[in-house]
One Martini backbone bead per residue (centre of mass of N, CA, C, O) as a GRO file, in nm:
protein
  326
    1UNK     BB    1   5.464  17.447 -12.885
    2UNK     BB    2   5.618  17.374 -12.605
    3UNK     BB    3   5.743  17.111 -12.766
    4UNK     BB    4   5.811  17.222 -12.947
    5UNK     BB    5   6.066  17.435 -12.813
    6UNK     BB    6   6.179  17.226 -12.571
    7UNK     BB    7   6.002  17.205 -12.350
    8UNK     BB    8   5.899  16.987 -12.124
    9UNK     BB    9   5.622  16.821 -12.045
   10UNK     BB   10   5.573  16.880 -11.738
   11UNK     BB   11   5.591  17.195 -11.778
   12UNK     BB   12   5.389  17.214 -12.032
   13UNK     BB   13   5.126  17.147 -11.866
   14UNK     BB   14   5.173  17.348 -11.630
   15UNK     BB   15   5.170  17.601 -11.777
   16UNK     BB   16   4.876  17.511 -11.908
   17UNK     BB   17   4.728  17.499 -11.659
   18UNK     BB   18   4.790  17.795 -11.566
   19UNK     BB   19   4.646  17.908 -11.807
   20UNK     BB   20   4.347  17.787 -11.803
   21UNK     BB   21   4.027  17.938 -11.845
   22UNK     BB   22   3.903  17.702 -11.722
   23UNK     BB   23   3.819  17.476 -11.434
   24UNK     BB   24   3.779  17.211 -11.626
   25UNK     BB   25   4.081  17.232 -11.790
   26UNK     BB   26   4.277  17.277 -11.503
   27UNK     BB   27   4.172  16.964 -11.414
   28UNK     BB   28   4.276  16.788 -11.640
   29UNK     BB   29   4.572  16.948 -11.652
   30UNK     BB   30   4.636  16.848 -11.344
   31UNK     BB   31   4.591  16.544 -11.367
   32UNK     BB   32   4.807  16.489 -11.597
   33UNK     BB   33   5.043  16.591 -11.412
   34UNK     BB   34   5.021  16.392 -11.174
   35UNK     BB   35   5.054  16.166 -11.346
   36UNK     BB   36   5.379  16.243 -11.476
   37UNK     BB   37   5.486  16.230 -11.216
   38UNK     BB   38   5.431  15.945 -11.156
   39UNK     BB   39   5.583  15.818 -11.452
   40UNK     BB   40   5.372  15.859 -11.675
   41UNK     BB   41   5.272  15.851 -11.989
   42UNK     BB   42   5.080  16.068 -12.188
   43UNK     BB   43   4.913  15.824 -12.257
   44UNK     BB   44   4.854  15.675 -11.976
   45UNK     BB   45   4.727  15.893 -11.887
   46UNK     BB   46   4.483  15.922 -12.076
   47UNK     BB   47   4.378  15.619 -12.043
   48UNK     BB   48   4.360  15.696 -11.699
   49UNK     BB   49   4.147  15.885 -11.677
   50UNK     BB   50   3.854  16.094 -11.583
   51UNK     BB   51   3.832  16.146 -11.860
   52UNK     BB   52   3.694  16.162 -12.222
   53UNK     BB   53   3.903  16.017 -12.473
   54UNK     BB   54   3.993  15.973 -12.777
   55UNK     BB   55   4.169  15.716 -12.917
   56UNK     BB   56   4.285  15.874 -13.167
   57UNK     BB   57   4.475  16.044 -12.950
   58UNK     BB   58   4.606  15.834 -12.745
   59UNK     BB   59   4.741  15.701 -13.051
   60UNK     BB   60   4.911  15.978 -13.144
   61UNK     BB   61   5.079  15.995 -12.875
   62UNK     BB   62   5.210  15.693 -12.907
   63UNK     BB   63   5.341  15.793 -13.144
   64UNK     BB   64   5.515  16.033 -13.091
   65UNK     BB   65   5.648  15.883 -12.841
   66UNK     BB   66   5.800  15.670 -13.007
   67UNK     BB   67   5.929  15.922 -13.242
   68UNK     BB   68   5.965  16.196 -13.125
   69UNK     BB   69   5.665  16.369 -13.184
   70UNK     BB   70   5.472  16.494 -12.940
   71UNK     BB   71   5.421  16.789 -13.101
   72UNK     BB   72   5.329  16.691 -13.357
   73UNK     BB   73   5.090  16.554 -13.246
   74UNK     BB   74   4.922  16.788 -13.138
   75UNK     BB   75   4.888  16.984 -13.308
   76UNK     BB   76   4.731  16.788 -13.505
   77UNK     BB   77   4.483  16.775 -13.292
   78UNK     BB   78   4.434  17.118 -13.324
   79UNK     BB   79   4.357  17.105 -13.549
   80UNK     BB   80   4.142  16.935 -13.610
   81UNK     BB   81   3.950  17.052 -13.409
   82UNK     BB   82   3.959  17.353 -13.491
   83UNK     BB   83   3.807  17.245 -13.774
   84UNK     BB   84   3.563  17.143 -13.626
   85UNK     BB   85   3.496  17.426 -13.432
   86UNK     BB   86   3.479  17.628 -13.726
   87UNK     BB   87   3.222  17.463 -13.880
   88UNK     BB   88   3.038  17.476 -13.645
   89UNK     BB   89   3.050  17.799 -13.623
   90UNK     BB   90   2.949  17.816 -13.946
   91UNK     BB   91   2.650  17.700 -13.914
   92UNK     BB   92   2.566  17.883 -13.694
   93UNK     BB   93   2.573  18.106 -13.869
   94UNK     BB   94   2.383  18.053 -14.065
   95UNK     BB   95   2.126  17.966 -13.887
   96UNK     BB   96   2.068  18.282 -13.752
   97UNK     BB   97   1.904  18.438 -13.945
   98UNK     BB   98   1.670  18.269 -14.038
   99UNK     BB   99   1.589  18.242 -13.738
  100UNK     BB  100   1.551  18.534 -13.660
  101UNK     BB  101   1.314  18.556 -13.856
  102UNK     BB  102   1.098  18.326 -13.736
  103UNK     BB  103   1.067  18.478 -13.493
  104UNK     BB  104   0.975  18.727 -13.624
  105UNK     BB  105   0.742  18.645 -13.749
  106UNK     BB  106   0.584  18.554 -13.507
  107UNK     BB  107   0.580  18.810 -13.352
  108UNK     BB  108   0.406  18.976 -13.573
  109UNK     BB  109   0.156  18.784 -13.571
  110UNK     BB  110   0.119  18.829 -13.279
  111UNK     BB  111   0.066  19.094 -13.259
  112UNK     BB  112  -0.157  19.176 -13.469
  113UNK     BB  113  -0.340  18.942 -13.286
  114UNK     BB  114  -0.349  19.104 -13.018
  115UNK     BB  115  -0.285  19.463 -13.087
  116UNK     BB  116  -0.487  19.506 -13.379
  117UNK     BB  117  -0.721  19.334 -13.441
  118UNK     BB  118  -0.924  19.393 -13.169
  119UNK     BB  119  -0.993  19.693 -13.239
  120UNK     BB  120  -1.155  19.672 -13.503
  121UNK     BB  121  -1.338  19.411 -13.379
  122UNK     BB  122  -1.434  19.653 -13.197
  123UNK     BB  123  -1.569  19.838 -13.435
  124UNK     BB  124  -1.719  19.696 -13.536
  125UNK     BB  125  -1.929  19.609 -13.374
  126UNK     BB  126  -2.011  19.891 -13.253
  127UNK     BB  127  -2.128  19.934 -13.545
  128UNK     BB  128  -2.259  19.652 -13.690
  129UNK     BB  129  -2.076  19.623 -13.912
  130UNK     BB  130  -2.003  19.438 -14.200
  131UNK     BB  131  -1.704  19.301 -14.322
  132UNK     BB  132  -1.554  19.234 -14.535
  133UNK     BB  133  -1.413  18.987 -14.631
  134UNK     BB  134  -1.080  19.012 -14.610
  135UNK     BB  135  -1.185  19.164 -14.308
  136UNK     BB  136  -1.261  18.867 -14.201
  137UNK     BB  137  -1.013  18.703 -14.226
  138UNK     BB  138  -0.824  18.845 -14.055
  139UNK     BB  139  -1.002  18.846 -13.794
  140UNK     BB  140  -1.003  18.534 -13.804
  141UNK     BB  141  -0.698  18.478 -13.760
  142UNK     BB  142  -0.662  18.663 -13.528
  143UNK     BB  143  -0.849  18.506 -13.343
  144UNK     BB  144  -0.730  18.189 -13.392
  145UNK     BB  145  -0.480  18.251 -13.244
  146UNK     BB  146  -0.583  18.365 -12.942
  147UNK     BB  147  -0.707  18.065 -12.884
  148UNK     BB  148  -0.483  17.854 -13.026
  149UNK     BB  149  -0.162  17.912 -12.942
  150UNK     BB  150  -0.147  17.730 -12.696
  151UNK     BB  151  -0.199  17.439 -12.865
  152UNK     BB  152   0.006  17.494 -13.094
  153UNK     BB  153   0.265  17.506 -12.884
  154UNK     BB  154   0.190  17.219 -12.740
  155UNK     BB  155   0.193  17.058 -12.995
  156UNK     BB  156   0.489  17.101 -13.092
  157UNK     BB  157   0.609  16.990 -12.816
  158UNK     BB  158   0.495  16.694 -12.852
  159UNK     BB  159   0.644  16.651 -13.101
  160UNK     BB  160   0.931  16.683 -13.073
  161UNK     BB  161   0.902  16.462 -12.811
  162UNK     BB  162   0.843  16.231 -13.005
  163UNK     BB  163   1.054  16.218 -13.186
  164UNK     BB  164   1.344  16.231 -13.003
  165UNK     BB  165   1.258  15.991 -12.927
  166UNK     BB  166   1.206  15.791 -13.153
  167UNK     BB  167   1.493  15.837 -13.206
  168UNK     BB  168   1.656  15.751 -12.958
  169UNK     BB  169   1.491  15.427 -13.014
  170UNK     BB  170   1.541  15.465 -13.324
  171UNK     BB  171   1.811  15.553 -13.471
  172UNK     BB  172   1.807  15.405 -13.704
  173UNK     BB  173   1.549  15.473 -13.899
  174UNK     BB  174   1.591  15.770 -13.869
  175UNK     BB  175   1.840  15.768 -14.052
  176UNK     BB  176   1.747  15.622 -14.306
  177UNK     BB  177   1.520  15.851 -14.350
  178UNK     BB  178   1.746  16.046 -14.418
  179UNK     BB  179   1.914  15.904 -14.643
  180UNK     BB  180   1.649  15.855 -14.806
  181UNK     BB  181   1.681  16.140 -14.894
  182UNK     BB  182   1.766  16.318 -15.084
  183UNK     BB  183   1.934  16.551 -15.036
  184UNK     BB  184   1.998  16.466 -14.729
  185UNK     BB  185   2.104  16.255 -14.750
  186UNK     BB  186   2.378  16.365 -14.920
  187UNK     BB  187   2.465  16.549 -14.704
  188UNK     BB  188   2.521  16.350 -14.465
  189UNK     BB  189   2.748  16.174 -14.633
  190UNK     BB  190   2.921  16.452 -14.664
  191UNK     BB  191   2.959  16.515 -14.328
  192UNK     BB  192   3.074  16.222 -14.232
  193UNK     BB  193   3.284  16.198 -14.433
  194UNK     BB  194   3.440  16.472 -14.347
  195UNK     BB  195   3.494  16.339 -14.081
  196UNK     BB  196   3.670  16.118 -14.140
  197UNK     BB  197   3.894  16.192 -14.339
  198UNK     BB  198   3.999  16.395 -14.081
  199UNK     BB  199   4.057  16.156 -13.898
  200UNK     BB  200   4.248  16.025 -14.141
  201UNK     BB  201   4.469  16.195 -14.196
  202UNK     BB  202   4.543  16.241 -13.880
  203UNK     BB  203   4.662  15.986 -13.864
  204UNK     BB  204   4.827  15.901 -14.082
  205UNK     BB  205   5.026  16.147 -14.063
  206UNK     BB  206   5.090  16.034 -13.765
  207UNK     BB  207   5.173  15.711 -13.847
  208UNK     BB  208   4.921  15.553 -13.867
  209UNK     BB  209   4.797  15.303 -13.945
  210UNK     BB  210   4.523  15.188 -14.107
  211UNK     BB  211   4.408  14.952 -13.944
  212UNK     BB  212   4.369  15.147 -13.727
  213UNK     BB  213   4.253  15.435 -13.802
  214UNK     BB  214   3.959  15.330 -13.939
  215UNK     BB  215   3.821  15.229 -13.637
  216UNK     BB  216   3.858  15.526 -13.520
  217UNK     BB  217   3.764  15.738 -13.754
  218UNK     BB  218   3.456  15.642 -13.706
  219UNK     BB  219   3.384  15.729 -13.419
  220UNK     BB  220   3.369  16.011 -13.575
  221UNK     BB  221   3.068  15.886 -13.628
  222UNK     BB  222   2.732  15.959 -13.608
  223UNK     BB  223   2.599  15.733 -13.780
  224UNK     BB  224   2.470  15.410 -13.788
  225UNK     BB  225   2.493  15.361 -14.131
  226UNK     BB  226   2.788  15.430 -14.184
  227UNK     BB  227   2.969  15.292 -13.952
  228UNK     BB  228   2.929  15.047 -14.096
  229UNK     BB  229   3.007  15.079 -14.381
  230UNK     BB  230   3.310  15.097 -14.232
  231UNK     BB  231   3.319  14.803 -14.101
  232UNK     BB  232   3.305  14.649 -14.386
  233UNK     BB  233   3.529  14.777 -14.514
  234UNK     BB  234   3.758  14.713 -14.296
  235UNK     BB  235   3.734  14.402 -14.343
  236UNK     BB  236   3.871  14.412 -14.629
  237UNK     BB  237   4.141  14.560 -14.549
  238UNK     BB  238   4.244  14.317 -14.362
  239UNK     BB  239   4.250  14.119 -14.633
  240UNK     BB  240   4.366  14.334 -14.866
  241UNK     BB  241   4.225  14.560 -14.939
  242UNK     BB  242   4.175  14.868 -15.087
  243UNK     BB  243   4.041  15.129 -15.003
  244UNK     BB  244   3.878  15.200 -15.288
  245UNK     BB  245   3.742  14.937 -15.305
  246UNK     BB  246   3.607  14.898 -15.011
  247UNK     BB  247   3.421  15.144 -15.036
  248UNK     BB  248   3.286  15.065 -15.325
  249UNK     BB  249   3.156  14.822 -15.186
  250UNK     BB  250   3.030  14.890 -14.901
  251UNK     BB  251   2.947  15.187 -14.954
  252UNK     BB  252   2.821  15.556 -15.006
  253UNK     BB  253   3.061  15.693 -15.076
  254UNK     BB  254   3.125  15.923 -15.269
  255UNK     BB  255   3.305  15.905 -15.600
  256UNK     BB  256   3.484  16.186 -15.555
  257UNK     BB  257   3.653  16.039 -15.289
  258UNK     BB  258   3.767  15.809 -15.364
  259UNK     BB  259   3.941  15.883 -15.573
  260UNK     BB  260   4.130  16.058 -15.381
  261UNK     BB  261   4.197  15.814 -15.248
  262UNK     BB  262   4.336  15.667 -15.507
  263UNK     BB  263   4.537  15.828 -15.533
  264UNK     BB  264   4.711  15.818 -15.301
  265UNK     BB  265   4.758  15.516 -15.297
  266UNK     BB  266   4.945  15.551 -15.588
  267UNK     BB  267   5.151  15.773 -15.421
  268UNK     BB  268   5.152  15.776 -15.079
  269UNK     BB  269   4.904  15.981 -14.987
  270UNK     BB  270   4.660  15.927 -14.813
  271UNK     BB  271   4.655  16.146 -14.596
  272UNK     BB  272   4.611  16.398 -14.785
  273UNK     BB  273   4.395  16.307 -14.973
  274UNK     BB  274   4.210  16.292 -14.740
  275UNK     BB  275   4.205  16.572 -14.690
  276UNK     BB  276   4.097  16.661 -14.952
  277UNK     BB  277   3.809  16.509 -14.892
  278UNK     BB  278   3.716  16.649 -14.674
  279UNK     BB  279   3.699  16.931 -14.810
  280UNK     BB  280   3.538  16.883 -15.008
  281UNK     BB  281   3.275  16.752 -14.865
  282UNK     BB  282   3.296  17.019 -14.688
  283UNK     BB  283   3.212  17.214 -14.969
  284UNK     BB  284   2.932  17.091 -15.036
  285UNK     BB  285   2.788  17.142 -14.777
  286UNK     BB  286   2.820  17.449 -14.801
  287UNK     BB  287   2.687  17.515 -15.069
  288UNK     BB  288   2.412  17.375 -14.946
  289UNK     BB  289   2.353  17.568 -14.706
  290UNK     BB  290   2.402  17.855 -14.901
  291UNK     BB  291   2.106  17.803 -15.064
  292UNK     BB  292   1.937  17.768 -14.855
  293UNK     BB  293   1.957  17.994 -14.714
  294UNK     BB  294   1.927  18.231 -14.972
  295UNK     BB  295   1.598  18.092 -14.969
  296UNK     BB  296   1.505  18.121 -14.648
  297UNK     BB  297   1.545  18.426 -14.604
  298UNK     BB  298   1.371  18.579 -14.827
  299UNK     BB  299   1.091  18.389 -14.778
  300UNK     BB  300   1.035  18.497 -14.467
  301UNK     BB  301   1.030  18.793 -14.538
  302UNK     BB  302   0.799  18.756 -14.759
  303UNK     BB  303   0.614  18.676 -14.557
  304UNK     BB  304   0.630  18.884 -14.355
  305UNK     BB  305   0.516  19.075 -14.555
  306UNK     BB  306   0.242  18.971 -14.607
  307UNK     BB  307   0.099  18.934 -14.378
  308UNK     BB  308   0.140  19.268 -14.300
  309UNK     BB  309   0.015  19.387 -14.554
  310UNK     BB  310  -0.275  19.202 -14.516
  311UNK     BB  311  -0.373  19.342 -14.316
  312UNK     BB  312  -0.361  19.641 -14.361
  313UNK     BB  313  -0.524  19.602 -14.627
  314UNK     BB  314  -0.789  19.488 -14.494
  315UNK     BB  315  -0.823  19.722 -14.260
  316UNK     BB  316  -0.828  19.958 -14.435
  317UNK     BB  317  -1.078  19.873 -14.626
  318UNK     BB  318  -1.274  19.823 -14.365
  319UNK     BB  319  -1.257  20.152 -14.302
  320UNK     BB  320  -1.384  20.241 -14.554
  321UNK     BB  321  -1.648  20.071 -14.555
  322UNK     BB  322  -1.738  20.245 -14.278
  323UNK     BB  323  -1.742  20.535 -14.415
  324UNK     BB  324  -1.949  20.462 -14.649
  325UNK     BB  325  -2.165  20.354 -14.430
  326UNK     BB  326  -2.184  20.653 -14.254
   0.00000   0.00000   0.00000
């Protein structure tokens, strides 16, 4: 914004130094000041810097520098980041209540295991009485918490330790495997091309040919199965082939994305119709989200419901059945 108002490059990352809130900004903004006073330019500063800056971004500021717009292209860079900061967090608020729901489901298992049901067995023990068969069901559930919970949680935690290693070391296997579920491979596609499609957007808007642009906007792809088959687009389209043409033959990328950058090629407005793909593709993940949401915040509160419940009632036929052996 201080560079469309016409202020100078060096005054305005100046300006942005002093004012950034934190102090790892204030040093990016710091070193880049100094590349710029010693006569370097903004692209220049960015590919020697001593932190790691994204080539697509890199290559935005040498079009702009080139173009006289390096205010226009920052701001897009800046739109950029900032719907992909508010994606993730509309993601990460999404899976919160869900997150504290099976929290409290734990804690109150936990609790009525620890904290009520040894008092009632502790009941029938002292009175000799044999308990229901339902209140002999709560009372051995909440023994078994008791006994297990320990090796339980140790469990749970070699287990995902042995994933994320597997992950980790077998990268291609995790992801084919993630693909090739039917639900969640669609889900993984459209959020793949939705990251794709808007660093392709983003860049094609300011500028930058096709050619340069598709192995950068690739590169904000973390699959690498996805990854690959844009790598064979990418050289289909080197030798001539049309982008939809090359999508359609070598990728998996949904039927209804190819579609709208079909019209973009060929009215002239790839990177528009890139971005309506983006949004699109980001709008498919959002609604598959908000159903499973939907689905599994109520499901949650009905078994701690029924947990809480089932307990409660096993408990209460317990004490009526010791009053009526009394």
């Amino acid at each position: 914004e201080l560079l469309l108002a016409g202020i100078p490059v060096l005054a305005a990352l100046r300006f942005a130094a002093t004012c950034a809130p934190r102090p790892a900004q204030r040093a990016v903004l710091q070193e880049l000041v100094g590349q710029v006073t010693a006569g370097n330019s903004v692209s220049s500063a960015l590919r020697s810097a001593s932190f790691n800056i994204p080539q697509f971004v890199v290559t935005l500021v040498e079009v702009g520098e080139a173009t006289g717009d390096l205010g226009g292209q920052l701001r897009r860079i800046s739109a950029h980041y900032e719907s992909r900061v508010a994606l993730e967090r509309d993601l990460r608020g999404k899976l919160a209540y869900p997150a504290a729901l099976l929290v409290l489901t734990i804690a109150t298992v936990l609790f009525l295991s620890f904290g009520v049901l040894p008092q009632f067995e502790g009941i029938f023990t002292a009175a000799g009485a044999v308990p229901p068969p339902e209140t002999a069901l709560a009372l051995g559930f909440g023994r078994g918490v008791r006994e297990h919970w320990l090796a339980a949680g140790l469990g749970g935690l070699i287990l995902f330790i042995v994933i994320r290693r597997f992950a980790r070391h077998n990268p291609e296997s995790f992801e084919r495997a993630g693909l090739n579920a039917s639900w969640l491979g669609t889900l993984l596609r459209y959020r793949e091309y939705s990251v794709y499609f808007r660093t392709l957007a983003a860049m094609l808007s300011g500028g930058a040919p096709l050619a340069r642009a598709m192995p950068l906007s690739s590169q904000s792809v973390r699959l690498i199965g996805i990854r690959q088959e844009l790598a064979a687009a990418e050289a289909e389209v080197r030798i001539g082939a049309r982008l939809e043409a090359a999508l359609q033959k070598k990728t998996s990328c949904p039927a209804e994305l190819i579609a709208l950058l079909a019209v973009g090629e060929e009215t002239g407005e790839l990177g528009k119709f890139a971005a309506h793909a983006a949004a699109h593709a980001q709008g498919v993940v959002d609604k598959s989200l908000s159903r499973v949401m939907a689905l599994l915040s109520p499901a949650l509160t009905i078994i701690m419901g029924l947990i809480t419940a089932g307990v409660i009632a096993s408990v209460l036929t317990g004490v009526l059945s010791l009053n009526d052996a009394i």
